[in-house]
mmCIF file of C-alpha atoms and ligand atoms in Angstrom:
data_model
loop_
_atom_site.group_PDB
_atom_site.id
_atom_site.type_symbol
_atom_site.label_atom_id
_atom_site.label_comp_id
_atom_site.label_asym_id
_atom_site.label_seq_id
_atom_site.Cartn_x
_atom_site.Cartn_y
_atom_site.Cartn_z
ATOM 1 C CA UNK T 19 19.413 45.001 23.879
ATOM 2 C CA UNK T 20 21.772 43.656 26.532
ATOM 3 C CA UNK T 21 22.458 44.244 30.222
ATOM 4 C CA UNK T 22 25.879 44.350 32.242
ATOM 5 C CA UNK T 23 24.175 44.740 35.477
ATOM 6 C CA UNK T 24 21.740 42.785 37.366
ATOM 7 C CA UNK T 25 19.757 43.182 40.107
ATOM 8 C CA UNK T 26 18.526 39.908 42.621
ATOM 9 C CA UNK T 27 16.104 40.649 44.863
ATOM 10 C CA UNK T 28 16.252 38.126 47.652
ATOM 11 C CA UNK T 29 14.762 40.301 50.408
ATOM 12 C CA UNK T 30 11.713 38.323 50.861
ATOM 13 C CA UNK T 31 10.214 36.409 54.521
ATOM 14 C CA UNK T 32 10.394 33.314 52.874
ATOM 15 C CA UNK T 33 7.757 32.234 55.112
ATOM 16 C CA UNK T 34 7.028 28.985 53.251
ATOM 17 C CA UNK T 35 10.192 26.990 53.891
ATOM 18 C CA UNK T 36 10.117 27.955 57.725
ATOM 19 C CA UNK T 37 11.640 26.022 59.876
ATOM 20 C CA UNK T 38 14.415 26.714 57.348
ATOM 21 C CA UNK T 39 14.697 30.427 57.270
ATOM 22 C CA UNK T 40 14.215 31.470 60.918
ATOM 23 C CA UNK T 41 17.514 32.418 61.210
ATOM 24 C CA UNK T 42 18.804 31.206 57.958
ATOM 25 C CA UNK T 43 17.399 33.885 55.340
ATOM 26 C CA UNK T 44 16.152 31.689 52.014
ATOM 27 C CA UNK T 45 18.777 33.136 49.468
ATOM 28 C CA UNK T 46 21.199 30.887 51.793
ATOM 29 C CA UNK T 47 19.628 28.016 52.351
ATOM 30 C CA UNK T 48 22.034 25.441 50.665
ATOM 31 C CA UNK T 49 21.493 23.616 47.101
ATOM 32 C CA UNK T 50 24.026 20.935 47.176
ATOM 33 C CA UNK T 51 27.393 22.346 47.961
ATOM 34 C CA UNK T 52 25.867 26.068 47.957
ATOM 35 C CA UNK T 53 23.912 28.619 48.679
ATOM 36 C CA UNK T 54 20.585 29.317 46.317
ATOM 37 C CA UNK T 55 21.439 32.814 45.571
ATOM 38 C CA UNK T 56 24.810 32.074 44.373
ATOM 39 C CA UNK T 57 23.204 30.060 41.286
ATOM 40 C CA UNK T 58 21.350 32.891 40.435
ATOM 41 C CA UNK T 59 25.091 35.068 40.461
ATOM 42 C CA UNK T 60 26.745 32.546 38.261
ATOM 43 C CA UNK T 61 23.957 32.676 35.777
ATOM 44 C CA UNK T 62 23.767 36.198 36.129
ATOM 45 C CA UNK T 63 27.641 36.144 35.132
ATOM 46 C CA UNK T 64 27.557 33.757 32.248
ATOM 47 C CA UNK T 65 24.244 36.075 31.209
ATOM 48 C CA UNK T 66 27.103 38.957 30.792
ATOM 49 C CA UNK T 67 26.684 40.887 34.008
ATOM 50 C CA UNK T 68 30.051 42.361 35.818
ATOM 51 C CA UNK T 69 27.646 44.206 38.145
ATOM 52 C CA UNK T 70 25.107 42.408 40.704
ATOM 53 C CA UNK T 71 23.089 44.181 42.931
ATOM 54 C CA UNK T 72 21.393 42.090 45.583
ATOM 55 C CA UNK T 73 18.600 43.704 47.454
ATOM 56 C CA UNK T 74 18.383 41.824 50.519
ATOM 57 C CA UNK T 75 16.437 42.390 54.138
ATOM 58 C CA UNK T 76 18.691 44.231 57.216
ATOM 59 C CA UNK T 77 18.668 40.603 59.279
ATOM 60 C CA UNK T 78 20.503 38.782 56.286
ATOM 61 C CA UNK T 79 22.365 41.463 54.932
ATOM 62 C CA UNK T 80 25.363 41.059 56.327
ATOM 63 C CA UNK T 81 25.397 37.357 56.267
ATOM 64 C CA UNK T 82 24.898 37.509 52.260
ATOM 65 C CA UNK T 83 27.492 39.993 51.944
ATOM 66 C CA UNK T 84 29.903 38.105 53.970
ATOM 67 C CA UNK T 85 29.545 35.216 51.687
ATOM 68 C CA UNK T 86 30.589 36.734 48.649
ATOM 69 C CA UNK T 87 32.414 39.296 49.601
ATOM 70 C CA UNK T 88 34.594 38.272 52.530
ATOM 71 C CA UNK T 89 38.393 37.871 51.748
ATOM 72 C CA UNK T 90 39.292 35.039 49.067
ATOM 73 C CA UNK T 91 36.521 35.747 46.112
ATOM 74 C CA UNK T 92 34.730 32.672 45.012
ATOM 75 C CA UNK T 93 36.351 30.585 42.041
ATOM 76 C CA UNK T 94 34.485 32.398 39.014
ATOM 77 C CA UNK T 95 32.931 35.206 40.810
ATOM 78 C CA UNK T 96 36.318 36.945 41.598
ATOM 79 C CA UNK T 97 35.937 39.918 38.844
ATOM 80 C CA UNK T 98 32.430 40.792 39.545
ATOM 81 C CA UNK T 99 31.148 43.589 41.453
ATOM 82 C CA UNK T 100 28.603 42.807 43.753
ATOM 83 C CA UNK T 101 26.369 44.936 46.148
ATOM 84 C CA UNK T 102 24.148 44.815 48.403
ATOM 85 C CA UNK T 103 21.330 47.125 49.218
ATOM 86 C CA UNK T 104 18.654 47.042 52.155
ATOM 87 C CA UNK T 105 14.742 46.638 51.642
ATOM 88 C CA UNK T 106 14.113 47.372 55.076
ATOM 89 C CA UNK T 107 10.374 46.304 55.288
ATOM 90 C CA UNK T 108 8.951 43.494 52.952
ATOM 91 C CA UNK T 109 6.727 45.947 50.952
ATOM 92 C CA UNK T 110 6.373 43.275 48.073
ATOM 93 C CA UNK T 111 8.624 42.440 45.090
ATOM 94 C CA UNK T 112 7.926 45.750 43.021
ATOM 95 C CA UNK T 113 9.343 47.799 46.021
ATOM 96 C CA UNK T 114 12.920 45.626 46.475
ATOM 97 C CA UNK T 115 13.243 45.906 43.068
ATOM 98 C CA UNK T 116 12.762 49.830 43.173
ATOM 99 C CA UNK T 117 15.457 49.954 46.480
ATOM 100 C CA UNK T 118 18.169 48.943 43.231
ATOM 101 C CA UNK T 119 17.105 52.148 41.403
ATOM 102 C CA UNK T 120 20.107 54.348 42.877
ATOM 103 C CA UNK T 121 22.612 51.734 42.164
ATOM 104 C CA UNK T 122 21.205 51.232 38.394
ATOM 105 C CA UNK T 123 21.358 54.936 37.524
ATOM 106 C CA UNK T 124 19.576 54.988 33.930
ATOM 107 C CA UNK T 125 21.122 51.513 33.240
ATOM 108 C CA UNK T 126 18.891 48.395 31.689
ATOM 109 C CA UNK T 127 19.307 45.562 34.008
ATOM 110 C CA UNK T 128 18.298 42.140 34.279
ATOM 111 C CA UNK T 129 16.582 41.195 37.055
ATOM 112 C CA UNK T 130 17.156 37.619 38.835
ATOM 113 C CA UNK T 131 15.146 36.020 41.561
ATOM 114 C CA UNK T 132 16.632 34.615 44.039
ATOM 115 C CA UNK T 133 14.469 31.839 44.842
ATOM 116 C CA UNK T 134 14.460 30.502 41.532
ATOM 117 C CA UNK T 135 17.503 28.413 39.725
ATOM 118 C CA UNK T 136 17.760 27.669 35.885
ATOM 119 C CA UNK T 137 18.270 23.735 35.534
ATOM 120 C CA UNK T 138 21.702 23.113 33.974
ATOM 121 C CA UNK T 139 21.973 23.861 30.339
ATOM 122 C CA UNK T 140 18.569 26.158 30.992
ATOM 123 C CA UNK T 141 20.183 29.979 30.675
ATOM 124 C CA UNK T 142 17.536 32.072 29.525
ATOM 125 C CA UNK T 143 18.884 35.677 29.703
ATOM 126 C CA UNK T 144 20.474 35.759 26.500
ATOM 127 C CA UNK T 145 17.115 34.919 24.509
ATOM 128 C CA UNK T 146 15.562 37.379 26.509
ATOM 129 C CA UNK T 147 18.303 40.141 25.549
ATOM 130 C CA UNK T 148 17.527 38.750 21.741
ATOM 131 C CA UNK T 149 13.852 39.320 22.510
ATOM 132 C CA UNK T 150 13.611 42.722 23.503
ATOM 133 C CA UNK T 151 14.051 44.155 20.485
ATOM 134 C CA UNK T 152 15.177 47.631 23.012
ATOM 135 C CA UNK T 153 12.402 47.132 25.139
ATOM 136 C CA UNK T 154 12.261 45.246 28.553
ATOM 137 C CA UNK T 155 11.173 42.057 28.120
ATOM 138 C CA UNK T 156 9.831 39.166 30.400
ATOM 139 C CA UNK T 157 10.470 35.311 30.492
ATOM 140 C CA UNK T 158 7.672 33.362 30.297
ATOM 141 C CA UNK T 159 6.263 29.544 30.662
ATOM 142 C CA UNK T 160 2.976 27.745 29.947
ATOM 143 C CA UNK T 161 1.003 27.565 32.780
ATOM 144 C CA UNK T 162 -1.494 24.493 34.002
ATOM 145 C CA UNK T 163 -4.781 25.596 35.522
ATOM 146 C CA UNK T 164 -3.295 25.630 38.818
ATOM 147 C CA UNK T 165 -0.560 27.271 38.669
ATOM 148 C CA UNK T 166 -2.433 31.069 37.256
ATOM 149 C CA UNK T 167 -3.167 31.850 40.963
ATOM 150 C CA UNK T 168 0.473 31.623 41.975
ATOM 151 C CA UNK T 169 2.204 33.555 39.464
ATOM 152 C CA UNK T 170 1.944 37.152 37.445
ATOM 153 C CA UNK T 171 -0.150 35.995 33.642
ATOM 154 C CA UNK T 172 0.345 37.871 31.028
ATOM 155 C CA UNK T 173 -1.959 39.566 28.132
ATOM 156 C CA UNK T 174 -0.711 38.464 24.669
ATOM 157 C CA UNK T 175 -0.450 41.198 21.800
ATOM 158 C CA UNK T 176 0.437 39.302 19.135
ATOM 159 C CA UNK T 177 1.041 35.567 18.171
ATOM 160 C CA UNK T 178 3.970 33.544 19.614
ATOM 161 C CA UNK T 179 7.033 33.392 16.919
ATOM 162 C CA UNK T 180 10.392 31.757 17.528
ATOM 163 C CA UNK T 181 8.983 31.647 20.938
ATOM 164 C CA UNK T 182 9.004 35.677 21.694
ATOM 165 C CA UNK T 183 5.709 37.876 21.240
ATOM 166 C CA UNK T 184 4.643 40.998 22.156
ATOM 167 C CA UNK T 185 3.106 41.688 25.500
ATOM 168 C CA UNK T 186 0.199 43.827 26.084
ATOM 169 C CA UNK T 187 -0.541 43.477 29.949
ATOM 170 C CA UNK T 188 -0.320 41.479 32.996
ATOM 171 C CA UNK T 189 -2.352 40.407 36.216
ATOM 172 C CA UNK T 190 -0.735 39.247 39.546
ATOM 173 C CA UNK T 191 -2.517 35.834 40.625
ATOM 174 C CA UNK T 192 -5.308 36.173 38.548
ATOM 175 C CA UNK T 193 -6.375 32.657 38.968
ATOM 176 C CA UNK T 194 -7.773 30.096 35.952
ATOM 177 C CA UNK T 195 -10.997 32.018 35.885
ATOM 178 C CA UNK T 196 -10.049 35.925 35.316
ATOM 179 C CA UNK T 197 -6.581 34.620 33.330
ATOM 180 C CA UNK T 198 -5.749 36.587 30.148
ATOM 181 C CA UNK T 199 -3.876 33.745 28.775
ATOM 182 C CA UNK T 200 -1.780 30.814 30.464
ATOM 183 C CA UNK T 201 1.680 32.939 30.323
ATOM 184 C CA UNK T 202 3.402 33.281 33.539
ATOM 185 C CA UNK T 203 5.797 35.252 34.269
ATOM 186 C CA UNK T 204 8.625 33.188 35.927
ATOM 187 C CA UNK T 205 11.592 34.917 37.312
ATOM 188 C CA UNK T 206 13.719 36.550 34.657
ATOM 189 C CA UNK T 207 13.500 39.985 33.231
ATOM 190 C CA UNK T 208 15.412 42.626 31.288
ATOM 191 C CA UNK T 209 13.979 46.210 32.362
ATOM 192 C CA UNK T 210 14.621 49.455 30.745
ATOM 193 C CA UNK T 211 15.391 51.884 33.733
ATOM 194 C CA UNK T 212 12.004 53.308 32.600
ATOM 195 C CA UNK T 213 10.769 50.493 34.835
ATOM 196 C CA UNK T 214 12.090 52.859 37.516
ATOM 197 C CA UNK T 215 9.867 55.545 36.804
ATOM 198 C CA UNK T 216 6.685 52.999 37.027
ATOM 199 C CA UNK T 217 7.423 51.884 40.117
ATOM 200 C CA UNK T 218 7.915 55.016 41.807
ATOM 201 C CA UNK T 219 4.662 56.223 41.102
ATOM 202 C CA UNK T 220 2.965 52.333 41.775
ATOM 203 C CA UNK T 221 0.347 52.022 44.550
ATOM 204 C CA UNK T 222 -0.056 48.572 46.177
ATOM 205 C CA UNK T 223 -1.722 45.780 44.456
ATOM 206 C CA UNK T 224 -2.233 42.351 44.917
ATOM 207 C CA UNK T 225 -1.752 41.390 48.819
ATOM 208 C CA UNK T 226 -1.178 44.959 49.675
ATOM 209 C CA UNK T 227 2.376 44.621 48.314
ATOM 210 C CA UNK T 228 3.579 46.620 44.949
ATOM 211 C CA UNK T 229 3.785 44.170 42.440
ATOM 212 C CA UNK T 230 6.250 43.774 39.655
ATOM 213 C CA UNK T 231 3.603 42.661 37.760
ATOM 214 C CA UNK T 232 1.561 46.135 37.718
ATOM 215 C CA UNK T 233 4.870 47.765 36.636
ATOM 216 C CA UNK T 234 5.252 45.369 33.797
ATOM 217 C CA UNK T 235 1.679 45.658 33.005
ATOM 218 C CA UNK T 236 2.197 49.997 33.068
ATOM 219 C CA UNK T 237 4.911 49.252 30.610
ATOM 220 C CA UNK T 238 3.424 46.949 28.686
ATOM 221 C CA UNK T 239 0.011 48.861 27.976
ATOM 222 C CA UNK T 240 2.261 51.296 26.601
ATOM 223 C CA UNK T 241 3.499 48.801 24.392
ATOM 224 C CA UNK T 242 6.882 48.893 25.929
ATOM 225 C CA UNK T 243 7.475 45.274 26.585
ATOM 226 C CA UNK T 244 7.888 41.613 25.064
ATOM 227 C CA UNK T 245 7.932 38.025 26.198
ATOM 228 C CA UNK T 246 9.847 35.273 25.608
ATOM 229 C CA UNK T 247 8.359 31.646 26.337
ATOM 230 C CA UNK T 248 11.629 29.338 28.115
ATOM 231 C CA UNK T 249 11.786 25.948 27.168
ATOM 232 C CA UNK T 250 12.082 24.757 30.138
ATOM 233 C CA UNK T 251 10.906 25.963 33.699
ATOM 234 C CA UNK T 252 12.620 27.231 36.744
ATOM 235 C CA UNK T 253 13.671 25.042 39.756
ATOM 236 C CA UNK T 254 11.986 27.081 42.431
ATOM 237 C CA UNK T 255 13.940 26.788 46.055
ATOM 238 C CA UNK T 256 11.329 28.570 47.875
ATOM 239 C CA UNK T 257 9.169 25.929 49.121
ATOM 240 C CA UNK T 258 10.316 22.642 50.547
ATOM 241 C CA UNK T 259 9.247 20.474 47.328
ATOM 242 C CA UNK T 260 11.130 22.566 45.226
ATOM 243 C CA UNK T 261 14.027 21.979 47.188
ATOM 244 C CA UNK T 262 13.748 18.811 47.167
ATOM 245 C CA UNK T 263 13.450 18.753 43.049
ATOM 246 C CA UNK T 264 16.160 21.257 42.817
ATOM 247 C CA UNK T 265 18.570 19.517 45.297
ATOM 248 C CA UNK T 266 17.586 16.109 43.004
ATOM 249 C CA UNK T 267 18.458 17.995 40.096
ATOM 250 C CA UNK T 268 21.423 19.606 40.424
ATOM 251 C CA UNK T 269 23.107 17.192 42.630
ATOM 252 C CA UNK T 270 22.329 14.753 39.367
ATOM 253 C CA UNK T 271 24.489 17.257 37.517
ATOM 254 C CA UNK T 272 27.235 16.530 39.821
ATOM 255 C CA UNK T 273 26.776 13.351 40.918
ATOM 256 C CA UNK T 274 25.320 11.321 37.284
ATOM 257 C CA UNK T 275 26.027 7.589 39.324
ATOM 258 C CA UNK T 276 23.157 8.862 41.956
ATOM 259 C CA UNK T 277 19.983 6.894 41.709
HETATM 260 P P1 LIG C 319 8.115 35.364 47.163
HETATM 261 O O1 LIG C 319 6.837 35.604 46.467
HETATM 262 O O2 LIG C 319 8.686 33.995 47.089
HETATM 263 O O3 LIG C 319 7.958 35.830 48.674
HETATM 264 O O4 LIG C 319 9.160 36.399 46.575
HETATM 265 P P2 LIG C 319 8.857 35.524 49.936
HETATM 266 O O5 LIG C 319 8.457 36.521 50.972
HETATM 267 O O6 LIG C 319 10.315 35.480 49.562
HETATM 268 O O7 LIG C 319 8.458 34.043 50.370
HETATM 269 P P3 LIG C 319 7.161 33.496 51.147
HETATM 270 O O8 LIG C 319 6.006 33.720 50.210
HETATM 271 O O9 LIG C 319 7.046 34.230 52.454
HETATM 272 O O10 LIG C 319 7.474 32.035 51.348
HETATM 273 C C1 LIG C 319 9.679 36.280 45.265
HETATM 274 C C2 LIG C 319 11.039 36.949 45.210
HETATM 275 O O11 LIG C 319 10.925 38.328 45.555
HETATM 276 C C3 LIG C 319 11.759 38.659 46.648
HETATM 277 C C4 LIG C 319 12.017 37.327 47.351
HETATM 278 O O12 LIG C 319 13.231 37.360 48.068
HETATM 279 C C5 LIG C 319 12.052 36.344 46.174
HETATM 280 O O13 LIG C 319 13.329 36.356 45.533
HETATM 281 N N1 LIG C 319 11.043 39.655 47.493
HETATM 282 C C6 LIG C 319 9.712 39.507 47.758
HETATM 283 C C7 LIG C 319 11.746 40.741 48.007
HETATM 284 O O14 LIG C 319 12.973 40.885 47.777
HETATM 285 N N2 LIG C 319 11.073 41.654 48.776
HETATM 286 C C8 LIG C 319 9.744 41.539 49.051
HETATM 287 O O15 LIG C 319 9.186 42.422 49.745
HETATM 288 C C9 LIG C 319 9.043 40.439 48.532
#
């Protein structure tokens, strides 16, 4: 199963690269010669998408519409239909993604976010479509000890094959000590709208926000979900060192002769 639409959610504080995004919201802070969220289009794009729905917070709205919607369509993006919707209150990651519901309709989607950026050569989407086997299905990476308080883990069902497997459940920042396993999820997804129907129903979790995570791991209990393990991780532009790493690596891209 594929997806012609995709939803970004880039509605977040970004309170960790502040002094950056006081004004500035972090989907716009500039990688090189562009904005961070307009990777994520472009891989969206080459993913198959002719749809993108960006969920975004009412101070940055306009600013992110303005940039790719404003009069003279950026080179590559000029056929796609883009959108924006409001989260109005941070409510956590589960909730901007359930804002996109009305524009999805009973579409599957794939779901992008903003803050993180493949590394060039690094598309993952169309694995993940190969994955799902008609299920929604989650992108994953081996985790260090470290890193299993910072992102969703999830519970294994079956062995890893040709790097997919079947998932079984999943825990928001569980840390090293309560992890099932040391797969995080990292930033890409294919939902089937069923997803939709989870999160209306979700209560918060984790930090008082509704977590993705606890949808995926509704879905997943009912064995409605599968993993695929990247190669490679994400370059994630939400705190200054990943910036920094990001800006090193895709400037490289561009600019080979820089040492
Ligand atoms: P983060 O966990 O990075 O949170 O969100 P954040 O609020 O953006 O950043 P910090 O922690 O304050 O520095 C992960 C993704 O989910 C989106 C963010 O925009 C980012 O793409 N998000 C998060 C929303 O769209 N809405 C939310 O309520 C929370």
């Amino acid at each position: 199963m594929t997806a012609t639409v995709a939803v970004i959610p880039a509605a977040g504080r970004g309170t960790r690269m502040r002094p950056a995004t006081r004004i500035v919201p972090k989907a716009l802070v500039t990688v090189v010669d562009r904005p961070a969220v307009q990777y994520v289009v472009e891989e969206a794009v080459r993913g198959g998408a002719d749809e993108v729905i960006m969920v975004v917070d009412l101070d940055a709205g306009h600013l992110v519409q303005q940039h790719f919607l404003m009069e003279g369509r950026l080179p590559g993006l000029e056929d796609i239909k883009i959108r924006v919707v409001v989260q109005e209150e941070p409510l956590g990651l589960g909730h901007a993604v359930w804002e996109a519901a009305e524009a999805v309709r009973d579409r599957s989607f794939f779901c992008l976010l903003a803050d993180n950026i493949v590394r060039p050569g690094g598309d993952v989407l169309p694995a993940l479509a190969a994955a799902s086997q008609g299920n929604s299905a989650v992108c994953l990476r081996r985790l260090t000890d470290e890193f299993l308080s910072k992102y969703g883990v999830v519970v294994p069902g079956s062995d890893v094959v040709d790097r997919t497997l079947d998932v079984i459940g999943a825990v928001e920042k569980p840390g090293p000590e309560h992890a099932p396993s040391d797969l995080g999820l990292i930033g890409r997804y294919l939902f089937t709208p069923e997803i939709f129907e989870v999160l209306a129903k979700l209560p918060p979790g984790h930090g008082g926000e509704i977590q993705l995570t606890d949808a995926i791991d509704r879905l997943a209990s009912s064995g409605k979900c599968r993993g695929y393990v990247a190669e490679e991780d994400l370059l994630d532009v939400g705190t200054p060192r990943g910036l920094v790493e990001a800006t090193w690596v895709l400037g490289r891209s561009q600019f080979p002769d820089l040492e």
